[in-house]
Coordinates of C-alpha atoms and ligand atoms in Angstrom, one line a residue:
Chain A
M287 CA -8.3 24.4 -20.2
P288 CA -7.4 20.9 -19.2
N289 CA -5.6 21.5 -16.0
V290 CA -4.3 19.0 -13.5
L291 CA -4.6 19.2 -9.7
A292 CA -1.7 17.9 -7.7
I293 CA -2.8 17.2 -4.1
L294 CA 0.2 18.0 -1.9
E295 CA 0.9 16.5 1.5
Q296 CA 2.1 18.4 4.5
R297 CA 2.9 17.2 8.0
G298 CA 3.5 19.6 10.8
G299 CA 3.2 22.5 8.3
N300 CA 6.0 21.2 6.1
I301 CA 5.4 20.0 2.6
K302 CA 6.6 16.4 2.1
R303 CA 9.2 15.5 -0.5
V304 CA 6.7 13.1 -2.2
S305 CA 4.7 16.2 -3.1
H306 CA 7.5 17.2 -5.5
E307 CA 7.1 13.8 -7.2
V308 CA 3.4 14.4 -7.6
L309 CA 4.0 17.9 -9.0
T310 CA 6.4 16.4 -11.5
A311 CA 3.9 13.7 -12.6
A312 CA 1.1 16.3 -12.8
R313 CA 3.4 18.5 -15.0
V314 CA 3.9 15.6 -17.4
L315 CA 0.2 15.4 -18.0
A316 CA -0.5 19.1 -18.0
D317 CA 2.3 19.8 -20.5
G318 CA 0.9 17.0 -22.7
M319 CA -2.5 18.6 -22.6
G320 CA -1.3 22.2 -22.9
G321 CA -2.7 23.0 -19.4
G322 CA -1.5 24.1 -16.0
V323 CA -0.8 22.5 -12.7
D324 CA -2.4 23.6 -9.6
G325 CA -1.2 22.3 -6.2
L326 CA -3.7 21.9 -3.4
V327 CA -2.5 22.0 0.1
V328 CA -4.9 21.3 2.9
G329 CA -3.6 22.0 6.4
G330 CA -3.5 24.2 9.5
P331 CA -2.5 27.9 9.3
G332 CA 1.0 28.6 8.2
V333 CA 1.9 25.8 5.9
A334 CA 5.2 26.5 4.2
T335 CA 4.2 26.8 0.5
E336 CA 7.4 28.4 -0.7
G337 CA 9.3 26.6 -3.4
L338 CA 6.4 24.7 -4.9
G339 CA 6.6 26.8 -8.1
A340 CA 10.2 25.4 -8.5
F341 CA 8.7 21.9 -9.1
G342 CA 6.1 23.0 -11.6
A343 CA 3.1 24.5 -9.7
D344 CA 1.5 27.3 -11.7
K345 CA -0.7 28.0 -8.7
V346 CA -0.8 26.7 -5.1
L347 CA -4.3 26.6 -3.6
V348 CA -4.3 26.6 0.1
A349 CA -7.2 25.4 2.2
S350 CA -6.2 26.3 5.7
D351 CA -8.0 25.9 9.0
A352 CA -6.8 24.9 12.5
S353 CA -9.1 21.9 12.4
L354 CA -7.3 20.7 9.3
T355 CA -3.8 20.5 10.8
N356 CA -3.9 16.7 10.9
Y357 CA -5.4 14.6 8.2
Q358 CA -9.2 14.4 8.6
A359 CA -10.3 12.1 5.9
D360 CA -13.8 13.3 5.3
R361 CA -12.9 17.0 5.4
Y362 CA -9.9 16.6 3.1
A363 CA -11.9 14.5 0.7
A364 CA -14.7 17.1 0.6
I365 CA -12.3 20.0 0.0
A366 CA -10.4 18.1 -2.8
A367 CA -13.7 17.1 -4.5
D368 CA -14.9 20.7 -4.3
Q369 CA -11.7 21.9 -5.9
V370 CA -11.8 19.3 -8.7
R371 CA -15.3 20.2 -9.6
A372 CA -14.7 24.0 -9.4
G373 CA -11.6 23.9 -11.5
S374 CA -12.9 21.3 -13.9
Y375 CA -9.6 19.4 -13.7
A376 CA -8.8 16.6 -16.1
A377 CA -7.0 14.6 -13.4
A378 CA -6.2 14.8 -9.6
L379 CA -3.0 13.3 -8.5
V380 CA -1.9 12.4 -5.0
S381 CA 1.0 10.4 -3.6
A382 CA 0.3 6.8 -2.6
T383 CA 1.3 7.4 1.1
A384 CA -0.8 6.4 4.1
L385 CA -2.7 9.7 3.5
G386 CA -3.0 9.3 -0.3
K387 CA -4.1 5.7 -0.2
D388 CA -7.0 6.7 2.0
L389 CA -7.9 10.0 0.3
A390 CA -7.6 8.9 -3.4
P391 CA -10.4 6.3 -3.4
R392 CA -12.7 8.6 -1.4
L393 CA -12.2 11.4 -3.9
A394 CA -12.8 9.1 -6.9
A395 CA -16.0 7.8 -5.3
R396 CA -17.2 11.4 -4.6
L397 CA -16.5 12.3 -8.2
A398 CA -17.8 9.0 -9.5
C399 CA -14.7 8.7 -11.7
P400 CA -12.0 6.2 -12.6
F401 CA -9.2 5.6 -10.0
A402 CA -5.8 4.4 -11.1
S403 CA -3.8 3.5 -8.0
D404 CA -0.1 3.1 -7.2
V405 CA 1.1 4.2 -10.6
T406 CA 4.8 4.4 -11.4
A407 CA 4.5 6.6 -14.6
V408 CA 1.9 8.8 -16.3
K409 CA 1.7 9.9 -19.9
Y410 CA -0.5 11.9 -22.2
N411 CA -0.9 11.0 -25.8
G412 CA -4.3 12.1 -26.8
G413 CA -5.5 10.5 -23.6
I414 CA -4.1 9.8 -20.2
T415 CA -2.3 6.5 -19.7
V416 CA -0.6 5.2 -16.6
T417 CA 1.8 2.4 -15.9
R418 CA 1.6 0.3 -12.8
P419 CA 2.8 -2.9 -11.3
L420 CA 0.4 -5.8 -10.9
Y421 CA 0.7 -9.1 -9.0
A422 CA 3.2 -7.6 -6.5
G423 CA 5.6 -6.6 -9.3
K424 CA 5.5 -9.8 -11.2
A425 CA 3.9 -8.0 -14.1
N426 CA 3.4 -4.4 -15.3
T427 CA 0.4 -3.0 -17.0
T428 CA -0.4 0.1 -19.0
L429 CA -3.9 1.4 -18.6
K430 CA -5.8 4.0 -20.5
I431 CA -8.1 6.2 -18.5
L432 CA -11.4 6.5 -20.3
A433 CA -13.1 9.3 -18.5
S434 CA -12.4 12.8 -17.1
P435 CA -11.9 13.7 -14.4
C436 CA -9.9 10.8 -12.9
V437 CA -7.9 10.2 -9.7
I438 CA -4.4 8.8 -9.8
S439 CA -2.2 7.8 -6.9
V440 CA 1.5 7.8 -7.5
R441 CA 3.8 5.3 -5.9
S442 CA 6.4 7.1 -3.7
N443 CA 10.0 7.2 -5.1
A444 CA 8.8 6.1 -8.5
V445 CA 8.9 9.5 -10.1
T446 CA 12.1 11.6 -9.8
P447 CA 11.2 15.2 -8.9
V448 CA 12.2 17.6 -11.7
A449 CA 12.9 21.2 -11.2
N450 CA 10.6 23.2 -13.5
A451 CA 10.2 26.9 -12.5
K452 CA 6.6 28.1 -12.6
P453 CA 5.0 31.0 -10.8
G454 CA 3.7 29.0 -7.8
T455 CA 1.3 31.8 -7.0
V456 CA -0.4 31.2 -3.6
E457 CA -4.2 31.6 -3.4
S458 CA -6.3 30.6 -0.5
V459 CA -9.5 28.7 -1.1
A460 CA -12.7 28.4 0.9
V461 CA -12.8 25.5 3.4
S462 CA -16.1 23.7 3.2
A463 CA -17.5 23.2 6.7
G464 CA -19.2 20.1 7.6
E465 CA -18.9 17.5 10.4
P466 CA -16.5 14.7 9.6
R467 CA -18.0 11.2 9.9
A468 CA -14.9 9.9 11.6
R469 CA -12.4 12.1 13.5
T470 CA -8.6 11.8 13.9
V471 CA -8.2 12.6 17.6
E472 CA -4.5 12.0 18.1
I473 CA -1.3 11.2 16.3
K474 CA 0.9 9.1 18.4
Q475 CA 4.6 9.6 17.7
P476 CA 7.1 7.0 18.8
E477 CA 9.6 8.3 21.4
R478 CA 12.4 8.3 18.9
V479 CA 11.0 9.3 15.5
A480 CA 12.8 7.1 13.1
L481 CA 13.0 7.6 9.4
D482 CA 10.2 5.6 7.8
V483 CA 11.1 3.0 5.2
A484 CA 8.4 4.3 2.9
E485 CA 10.1 7.6 2.7
A486 CA 13.8 6.7 2.9
S487 CA 16.2 6.8 0.0
I488 CA 18.5 4.3 1.7
I489 CA 17.2 1.3 3.7
V490 CA 19.1 -1.3 5.6
S491 CA 16.9 -4.3 6.4
G492 CA 17.6 -7.2 8.7
G493 CA 16.1 -10.7 8.7
R494 CA 16.1 -13.9 10.7
G495 CA 19.9 -14.3 10.1
L496 CA 20.3 -11.7 12.9
K497 CA 19.3 -14.5 15.4
G498 CA 17.7 -12.1 17.9
P499 CA 16.4 -8.6 18.5
E500 CA 19.4 -7.6 20.4
H501 CA 21.6 -7.9 17.3
F502 CA 19.6 -5.3 15.4
A503 CA 22.0 -2.7 16.8
L504 CA 24.2 -3.9 14.0
I505 CA 21.5 -2.9 11.5
E506 CA 20.8 0.4 13.2
D507 CA 24.5 1.3 13.2
L508 CA 24.9 0.6 9.5
A509 CA 21.6 2.5 8.8
N510 CA 22.9 5.5 10.7
A511 CA 26.3 5.4 9.0
L512 CA 24.4 5.5 5.6
G513 CA 21.8 8.0 6.8
G514 CA 19.1 5.5 6.0
A515 CA 16.1 3.8 7.6
V516 CA 15.9 0.4 9.3
G517 CA 13.7 -2.2 7.6
A518 CA 12.8 -5.8 8.5
S519 CA 11.6 -9.0 7.0
R520 CA 8.2 -10.4 8.0
A521 CA 9.9 -13.3 9.9
V522 CA 11.5 -10.9 12.4
V523 CA 8.3 -8.7 12.7
D524 CA 6.2 -11.8 13.3
A525 CA 8.7 -12.9 15.9
G526 CA 8.2 -9.6 17.7
W527 CA 11.8 -8.4 17.2
R528 CA 10.8 -5.4 15.2
P529 CA 7.7 -3.2 14.7
H530 CA 5.4 -3.8 11.8
A531 CA 6.0 -0.3 10.5
E532 CA 9.5 -1.5 9.4
Q533 CA 8.3 -4.6 7.5
V534 CA 9.1 -4.6 3.8
G535 CA 7.2 -6.8 1.4
Q536 CA 3.8 -8.0 0.3
T537 CA 2.2 -7.6 3.7
G538 CA 4.4 -4.7 4.6
K539 CA 5.6 -1.7 2.7
T540 CA 6.6 -1.4 -0.9
V541 CA 9.7 0.6 -1.3
S542 CA 11.9 1.9 -4.2
P543 CA 15.0 3.4 -2.5
N544 CA 18.2 4.3 -4.2
L545 CA 20.0 1.7 -2.0
Y546 CA 18.5 -1.3 -0.3
V547 CA 20.8 -3.4 1.9
A548 CA 19.4 -6.9 2.9
I549 CA 21.2 -8.5 5.8
G550 CA 20.5 -12.0 6.8
I551 CA 17.3 -12.0 4.6
S552 CA 16.8 -15.0 2.4
G553 CA 14.8 -13.2 -0.3
A554 CA 11.5 -14.9 -0.3
I555 CA 9.2 -13.9 -3.1
Q556 CA 6.9 -11.9 -0.7
H557 CA 9.9 -9.9 0.5
L558 CA 11.1 -9.3 -3.1
A559 CA 7.6 -8.0 -3.8
G560 CA 8.3 -5.0 -1.6
M561 CA 11.8 -4.0 -2.7
R562 CA 12.6 -5.4 -6.1
T563 CA 12.4 -1.9 -7.7
A564 CA 15.1 -0.5 -5.5
K565 CA 17.8 1.1 -7.7
T566 CA 20.7 -0.7 -6.1
I567 CA 20.4 -3.8 -4.0
V568 CA 23.1 -5.2 -1.7
A569 CA 22.9 -8.5 0.1
V570 CA 24.9 -10.1 2.8
N571 CA 24.1 -13.7 3.5
K572 CA 26.1 -16.8 4.5
D573 CA 24.2 -19.0 2.0
P574 CA 25.6 -18.5 -1.5
D575 CA 22.3 -20.0 -2.9
A576 CA 20.0 -17.6 -1.0
P577 CA 17.5 -16.2 -3.6
I578 CA 18.3 -12.6 -2.5
F579 CA 21.5 -12.9 -4.5
K580 CA 19.4 -13.3 -7.7
V581 CA 18.1 -9.7 -7.4
A582 CA 21.2 -8.2 -5.7
D583 CA 23.5 -6.0 -7.7
Y584 CA 26.3 -6.6 -5.2
G585 CA 26.6 -9.5 -2.7
I586 CA 28.9 -10.6 0.0
V587 CA 28.7 -14.3 1.0
G588 CA 29.6 -14.5 4.6
D589 CA 28.7 -14.3 8.3
L590 CA 26.9 -11.0 8.8
F591 CA 28.3 -10.7 12.4
E592 CA 31.7 -10.3 10.8
V593 CA 30.7 -8.4 7.6
V594 CA 28.3 -5.8 9.0
P595 CA 30.6 -4.2 11.6
K596 CA 33.4 -3.9 9.1
L597 CA 30.9 -2.5 6.5
T598 CA 29.7 0.1 9.0
E599 CA 33.3 1.1 9.7
E600 CA 34.3 1.4 6.0
I601 CA 31.1 3.3 5.1
K602 CA 31.9 5.8 7.9
K603 CA 35.4 6.2 6.5
A604 CA 34.1 6.6 2.9
R605 CA 31.6 9.2 4.0
D606 CA 34.0 11.2 6.1
G607 CA 36.8 11.1 3.5
Chain B
M36 CA -23.3 -7.3 15.8
K37 CA -24.1 -7.9 12.2
I38 CA -20.8 -7.7 10.3
A39 CA -20.0 -8.0 6.6
V40 CA -16.6 -8.9 5.3
C41 CA -15.8 -8.3 1.6
V42 CA -13.3 -10.7 0.3
K43 CA -11.4 -11.2 -3.0
R44 CA -10.0 -14.3 -4.6
V45 CA -6.4 -13.6 -5.6
P46 CA -3.4 -15.6 -6.9
D47 CA -1.3 -17.0 -4.0
S48 CA 1.6 -14.8 -3.2
E49 CA 4.0 -17.6 -4.3
A50 CA 2.3 -18.1 -7.6
R51 CA 4.3 -17.8 -10.8
I52 CA 2.5 -15.3 -13.1
K53 CA 2.3 -16.2 -16.8
I54 CA 0.8 -13.8 -19.3
D55 CA -1.7 -15.6 -21.6
A56 CA -2.0 -15.5 -25.4
S57 CA -4.3 -12.4 -25.3
G58 CA -1.4 -10.5 -23.8
K59 CA -3.9 -8.8 -21.5
A60 CA -4.6 -11.3 -18.8
I61 CA -2.7 -14.0 -16.9
D62 CA -2.9 -17.7 -17.6
E63 CA -4.8 -19.0 -14.6
G64 CA -3.9 -22.6 -15.4
G65 CA -1.9 -24.1 -12.6
V66 CA -2.2 -20.9 -10.5
K67 CA -3.3 -21.5 -6.9
F68 CA -5.9 -18.9 -5.8
V69 CA -6.4 -18.0 -2.2
L70 CA -8.4 -15.7 0.1
N71 CA -6.6 -12.3 -0.1
P72 CA -4.3 -12.3 3.0
Y73 CA -5.6 -9.0 4.4
E74 CA -9.1 -10.4 4.5
E75 CA -7.9 -13.0 7.0
F76 CA -7.4 -10.2 9.4
A77 CA -10.8 -8.8 8.6
V78 CA -12.6 -12.1 9.1
E79 CA -10.7 -12.8 12.3
E80 CA -11.6 -9.4 13.7
A81 CA -15.3 -9.9 12.9
L82 CA -15.3 -13.3 14.5
K83 CA -13.5 -12.0 17.6
L84 CA -15.9 -9.1 18.0
N85 CA -18.9 -11.4 17.9
E86 CA -17.3 -14.0 20.1
A87 CA -16.7 -11.2 22.7
A88 CA -20.3 -10.1 22.4
G89 CA -21.6 -13.6 22.6
S90 CA -23.9 -13.2 19.5
G91 CA -24.0 -11.8 16.0
E92 CA -23.6 -12.7 12.4
V93 CA -20.7 -12.6 10.0
V94 CA -21.6 -12.4 6.3
V95 CA -18.9 -12.9 3.7
I96 CA -19.4 -11.1 0.4
S97 CA -17.4 -11.4 -2.8
V98 CA -17.6 -10.1 -6.4
G99 CA -16.3 -12.7 -8.7
N100 CA -16.8 -15.7 -10.9
D101 CA -18.0 -19.1 -9.6
A102 CA -14.5 -20.0 -8.4
S103 CA -14.9 -17.3 -5.7
Q104 CA -17.3 -19.6 -3.9
E105 CA -14.2 -21.5 -2.8
T106 CA -12.7 -18.2 -1.4
I107 CA -16.0 -17.5 0.5
R108 CA -15.9 -21.1 1.9
T109 CA -12.4 -20.4 3.2
A110 CA -13.8 -17.5 5.3
L111 CA -16.8 -19.7 6.3
A112 CA -14.4 -22.4 7.5
M113 CA -12.7 -19.8 9.7
G114 CA -16.1 -19.3 11.3
A115 CA -18.2 -16.8 9.3
D116 CA -21.9 -17.7 9.1
R117 CA -23.0 -17.3 5.5
G118 CA -21.8 -16.1 2.1
V119 CA -23.0 -14.1 -0.8
L120 CA -21.4 -14.3 -4.2
L121 CA -22.1 -11.4 -6.5
K122 CA -21.5 -13.2 -9.6
T123 CA -19.8 -11.7 -12.7
E124 CA -17.4 -13.3 -15.1
H125 CA -15.0 -10.4 -15.2
V126 CA -13.8 -8.3 -12.3
P127 CA -12.3 -5.0 -13.7
L128 CA -9.2 -3.2 -12.5
D129 CA -11.2 0.0 -12.0
P130 CA -12.5 -0.3 -8.4
L131 CA -15.6 1.9 -8.8
P132 CA -17.9 -0.6 -10.6
V133 CA -17.0 -3.2 -8.0
A134 CA -17.5 -0.8 -5.1
K135 CA -20.9 0.1 -6.6
V136 CA -22.3 -3.5 -6.6
L137 CA -20.9 -4.1 -3.1
A138 CA -22.5 -0.9 -1.9
A139 CA -25.8 -1.9 -3.4
E140 CA -25.7 -5.3 -1.7
L141 CA -24.7 -3.8 1.7
A142 CA -27.0 -0.8 1.6
D143 CA -30.1 -2.3 3.2
G144 CA -28.3 -5.1 5.0
G145 CA -28.5 -3.5 8.5
Y146 CA -24.8 -4.1 9.1
D147 CA -23.1 -2.5 12.1
L148 CA -19.7 -2.9 10.6
V149 CA -18.4 -3.6 7.1
L150 CA -14.9 -4.9 6.9
F151 CA -12.4 -5.1 4.1
G152 CA -8.8 -5.9 3.6
K153 CA -6.4 -2.9 3.3
L154 CA -5.6 -3.9 -0.3
A155 CA -5.8 -6.9 -2.7
I156 CA -2.4 -8.3 -3.3
D157 CA -3.0 -8.7 -7.0
D158 CA -3.9 -5.1 -7.9
Y159 CA -2.7 -3.2 -4.8
S160 CA -5.5 -0.7 -5.4
H161 CA -6.3 0.1 -1.8
G162 CA -9.5 1.4 -3.2
I163 CA -12.6 -0.5 -2.7
G164 CA -13.2 -0.2 1.1
P165 CA -13.0 3.7 1.3
M166 CA -15.1 3.8 -2.0
V167 CA -17.9 1.7 -0.5
A168 CA -17.8 3.9 2.6
E169 CA -18.3 7.0 0.5
L170 CA -21.0 5.5 -1.6
L171 CA -22.9 4.5 1.6
E172 CA -21.9 7.7 3.3
L173 CA -20.5 5.8 6.3
P174 CA -17.5 6.7 8.5
C175 CA -14.4 4.9 7.4
V176 CA -11.0 4.2 8.8
S177 CA -8.5 2.4 6.4
A178 CA -5.6 0.2 7.1
I179 CA -6.3 -0.3 10.8
S180 CA -3.9 -2.2 13.1
K181 CA -6.0 -1.8 16.3
L182 CA -9.7 -1.6 17.0
E183 CA -11.9 -1.1 20.0
V184 CA -15.7 -1.1 19.8
S185 CA -18.0 -0.2 22.7
G186 CA -21.7 0.2 22.1
D187 CA -22.2 2.3 19.0
K188 CA -18.8 3.9 19.1
G189 CA -15.4 2.7 17.8
K190 CA -11.8 3.8 18.0
A191 CA -9.2 2.5 15.6
E192 CA -5.5 3.1 15.0
R193 CA -3.8 3.3 11.6
E194 CA -0.1 3.4 10.9
I195 CA 1.2 6.4 9.0
E196 CA 4.7 7.2 8.1
G197 CA 6.5 7.7 11.4
G198 CA 3.5 7.6 13.6
V199 CA 0.0 6.2 14.4
E200 CA -3.3 8.0 13.8
V201 CA -6.0 7.4 16.3
V202 CA -9.5 7.8 14.8
E203 CA -12.9 7.8 16.5
F204 CA -16.1 7.0 14.7
P205 CA -19.8 6.1 15.3
L206 CA -21.2 2.8 14.1
P207 CA -22.2 1.7 11.5
A208 CA -18.8 2.1 9.9
V209 CA -16.5 0.7 7.2
L210 CA -13.0 -0.4 8.3
T211 CA -10.1 -1.9 6.2
A212 CA -7.7 -4.3 8.0
D213 CA -3.9 -4.1 8.0
K214 CA -1.5 -6.7 9.2
G215 CA -1.0 -6.4 13.0
L216 CA -4.8 -6.1 13.7
N217 CA -4.8 -9.7 15.1
E218 CA -3.5 -13.2 14.5
P219 CA -5.9 -14.9 12.0
R220 CA -7.0 -18.4 13.0
Y221 CA -6.4 -21.3 10.7
P222 CA -9.6 -23.1 9.6
A223 CA -9.8 -26.3 11.6
L224 CA -11.0 -29.5 10.0
R225 CA -14.3 -29.2 11.8
G226 CA -14.7 -25.7 10.5
I227 CA -14.0 -26.9 6.9
M228 CA -16.6 -29.6 7.3
L229 CA -19.2 -27.2 8.7
A230 CA -18.4 -24.6 6.0
K231 CA -19.6 -27.0 3.3
K232 CA -23.1 -26.8 4.8
K233 CA -23.3 -23.1 5.5
P234 CA -25.6 -21.0 3.2
L235 CA -24.0 -19.4 0.2
E236 CA -26.3 -17.4 -2.0
V237 CA -25.3 -16.6 -5.6
K238 CA -26.7 -13.5 -7.2
D239 CA -25.9 -12.5 -10.8
V240 CA -24.8 -8.9 -11.0
T241 CA -24.0 -6.6 -13.9
L242 CA -21.1 -4.2 -13.5
E243 CA -21.0 -0.7 -15.0
A244 CA -18.5 -0.2 -17.7
A245 CA -15.0 0.3 -16.3
G246 CA -13.2 3.6 -16.6
L247 CA -9.8 1.9 -17.2
E248 CA -8.8 -0.1 -20.2
M249 CA -5.8 -2.3 -20.2
L250 CA -3.6 -1.6 -23.1
S251 CA -0.8 -4.1 -22.3
L252 CA 0.5 -6.5 -19.7
S253 CA 4.1 -7.3 -19.6
Y254 CA 6.8 -8.8 -17.4
P255 CA 8.9 -6.4 -15.5
P256 CA 12.3 -5.7 -16.9
E257 CA 14.9 -8.2 -15.6
R258 CA 17.3 -6.8 -13.1
K259 CA 20.8 -6.5 -14.5
A260 CA 22.7 -9.5 -13.4
G261 CA 24.6 -8.7 -10.2
R262 CA 27.8 -10.1 -8.8
I263 CA 29.2 -11.5 -5.7
V264 CA 31.8 -9.1 -4.6
G265 CA 33.6 -11.6 -2.4
E266 CA 33.4 -13.6 0.8
G267 CA 33.4 -12.5 4.4
A268 CA 34.7 -9.2 5.9
A269 CA 37.6 -9.2 3.4
A270 CA 35.2 -8.3 0.6
V271 CA 33.9 -5.1 2.4
P272 CA 36.4 -2.6 0.9
A273 CA 35.5 -3.8 -2.6
L274 CA 31.8 -3.4 -1.9
V275 CA 32.2 0.1 -0.6
E276 CA 34.4 1.0 -3.6
A277 CA 31.6 -0.3 -5.9
L278 CA 28.9 1.5 -4.1
K279 CA 30.9 4.7 -4.2
N280 CA 32.3 4.7 -7.7
E281 CA 30.1 2.3 -9.7
A282 CA 26.6 2.6 -8.3
K283 CA 27.3 6.1 -6.9
V284 CA 24.9 5.7 -4.0
L285 CA 27.2 6.8 -1.2
Ligands
FAD8 C1 0.9 -14.2 2.3 C2 2.3 -14.0 2.7 C3 2.8 -12.7 2.9 C4 4.1 -12.4 3.3 N1 4.6 -11.2 3.4 C5 5.9 -10.9 3.6 C6 6.4 -9.6 3.7 O1 5.6 -8.6 3.5 N2 7.7 -9.4 4.0 C7 8.6 -10.4 4.2 O2 9.8 -10.2 4.4 N3 8.1 -11.7 4.2 C8 6.8 -12.0 3.9 N4 6.3 -13.3 3.9 C9 7.2 -14.3 4.5 C10 8.3 -14.8 3.5 O3 7.7 -15.9 2.8 C11 9.5 -15.4 4.3 O4 9.1 -16.3 5.3 C12 10.3 -14.3 5.1 O5 10.5 -13.2 4.2 C13 11.6 -14.8 5.6 O6 12.3 -13.9 6.4 P1 13.9 -13.9 6.5 O7 14.5 -13.8 5.2 O8 14.2 -12.9 7.5 O9 14.1 -15.4 7.1 P2 14.7 -16.7 6.5 O10 14.0 -17.1 5.3 O11 14.8 -17.6 7.6 O12 16.2 -16.2 6.1 C14 17.2 -16.0 6.9 C15 18.5 -15.8 6.1 O13 19.5 -15.4 6.9 C16 20.7 -16.1 6.5 N5 21.6 -16.2 7.6 C17 21.5 -16.9 8.8 N6 22.5 -16.7 9.6 C18 23.3 -15.8 9.0 C19 24.6 -15.2 9.3 N7 25.2 -15.4 10.5 N8 25.1 -14.4 8.4 C20 24.6 -14.1 7.2 N9 23.4 -14.7 6.9 C21 22.8 -15.5 7.7 C22 20.2 -17.5 6.0 O14 21.2 -18.0 5.1 C23 18.9 -17.1 5.4 O15 19.0 -16.9 4.0 C24 5.0 -13.5 3.5 C25 4.5 -14.8 3.4 C26 3.2 -15.1 3.0 C27 2.8 -16.5 2.9
AMP9 N1 -14.0 -8.6 -6.1 C1 -14.1 -8.2 -4.8 N2 -15.2 -8.7 -4.1 C2 -15.3 -8.4 -2.8 N3 -14.4 -7.6 -2.1 C3 -13.4 -7.1 -2.8 C4 -13.2 -7.4 -4.2 N4 -12.1 -6.8 -4.6 C5 -11.6 -6.1 -3.5 N5 -12.4 -6.3 -2.4 C6 -12.2 -5.8 -1.1 O1 -11.5 -4.6 -1.2 C7 -10.3 -4.6 -0.5 C8 -9.3 -3.7 -1.3 O2 -9.1 -4.2 -2.6 P1 -8.4 -3.3 -3.7 O3 -9.1 -2.0 -3.7 O4 -8.6 -4.1 -5.0 O5 -6.9 -3.2 -3.3 C9 -9.9 -6.0 -0.5 O6 -8.9 -6.3 0.5 C10 -11.2 -6.7 -0.3 O7 -11.6 -6.6 1.1

């Protein structure tokens, strides 16, 4: 039976939302092939595996050990490779998160199989095809995968999770021992854990138009009012106003939120590379010719120092009322 | 230390991309090609490590056609010592065949570190570094933004969503560089002159068949034309109204 393995990501024992996207993509392939979807969760004891059946997992395989609580690249790759071999899966899918981007190529190398990265759609029509952006979103390509198994990483927020009730029977699987070649010794959390742009469905980004780091409070207030994350252009990250983790664009993060609000950002091609697939784009800029308006669905031409406080206020009202 | 840096020739991030008559490749005419930006961080880190140690060698390796010699020279102009071009006319999208020829070149090189960029800005495949590490059975940390090396041990940090992973590893190791690792130097004129005379070996390689076949290449769908809602703070109510009732994102 041509089954598909969906590698699911947990952090702190909770399954991440992107895992539902991966299950949905895996389901598309499995349904095409007439097979099933098995989810694989690697983590410490007590990962919350309930509810995965609701997103299309026939089975949930749990590889659990205290030493696996945090991502350990070599061990996770070894466990995933063992599972793909044991279950003779046609494909292994993982989300293209920080973890997935590291794990997927390792897995493909261990299995000596094709690796299609950062895909935005998958399809089965006699063979597996994937669609993915190339040249920072300036082109799209459809690729046919010529061998089985294969490894596919799925871009976050590209696939909408679809509820699809399946048994989701939980089984534990053996954890292969073995010394990791490199070892994650610590995960540093910032003091205030902010929502990461890569995971947010609403992002408010600020650029050089803010004139100084102290004015980012305007961006934070608007992001809070919207329940979104704070993003930044490279110009303000390079100036040291904001951390690199917030940078959106070619040398930052690629995001596809439902709503992207660009404040005082000109819309350079390298910035657009990171956010042009957002569903709705709003821009506030005092220059009516700023390139950001070419991709924006809604724009306000004006001084952000006047527009943004008013916008925050109106959003709060709209959300409360 | 003996350090290898694997580099890729990619279209400049500003380049306009035109699909050629075959419909499966881009028209390279008029496109400026550059050293993939993430490799600037990798080259810089290699140079800094050896400058701190007072000795060592930095070898730049690329899989590509003859034009990649220019890309290697850019890294040599930054200060790397010599280059190796693993020459092939076509570099496939499937990273495994590329990783295999790189691994074969690196295997007996006696490198203490092998550095990569986090990803190539043309294919975003974030694949080749970790693949080479697996093929060589070496420790690997990807997308690092901080590195400390002392003796035969290293410690690196990598950004994850909402945090930073700290990873320890023994040398030799494979690392892939993210932005934030350092501030890459610009090649000075002297460096550019010197680079012309640095050794660059060209070796023909044959890549295994790729496991991915391109069926089509197309332009992304145009975004629906947007509109300027208005000017200044007075336009805010209309914007909120549109977000609420038209775009339905609130
Ligand atoms: C290889 C490479 C990679 C890159 N990667 C990235 C990347 O990942 N992400 C990224 O963002 N950039 C990236 N860049 C940089 C990019 O080219 C731009 O320089 C950068 O995006 C500009 O940032 P900005 O829009 O904040 O600043 P600017 O271009 O200076 O724009 C500031 C904008 O603010 C507006 N403004 C000023 N004052 C006000 C006001 N009071 N009210 C309203 N509007 C105001 C101005 O009209 C202007 O449009 C990259 C460049 C290269 C070469
Ligand atoms: N053709 C190539 N030759 C040498 N190194 C490469 C090549 N392609 C990619 N790399 C390296 O692998 C990294 C990741 O590339 P990619 O997997 O294509 O995103 C790049 O940043 C380079 O360091």
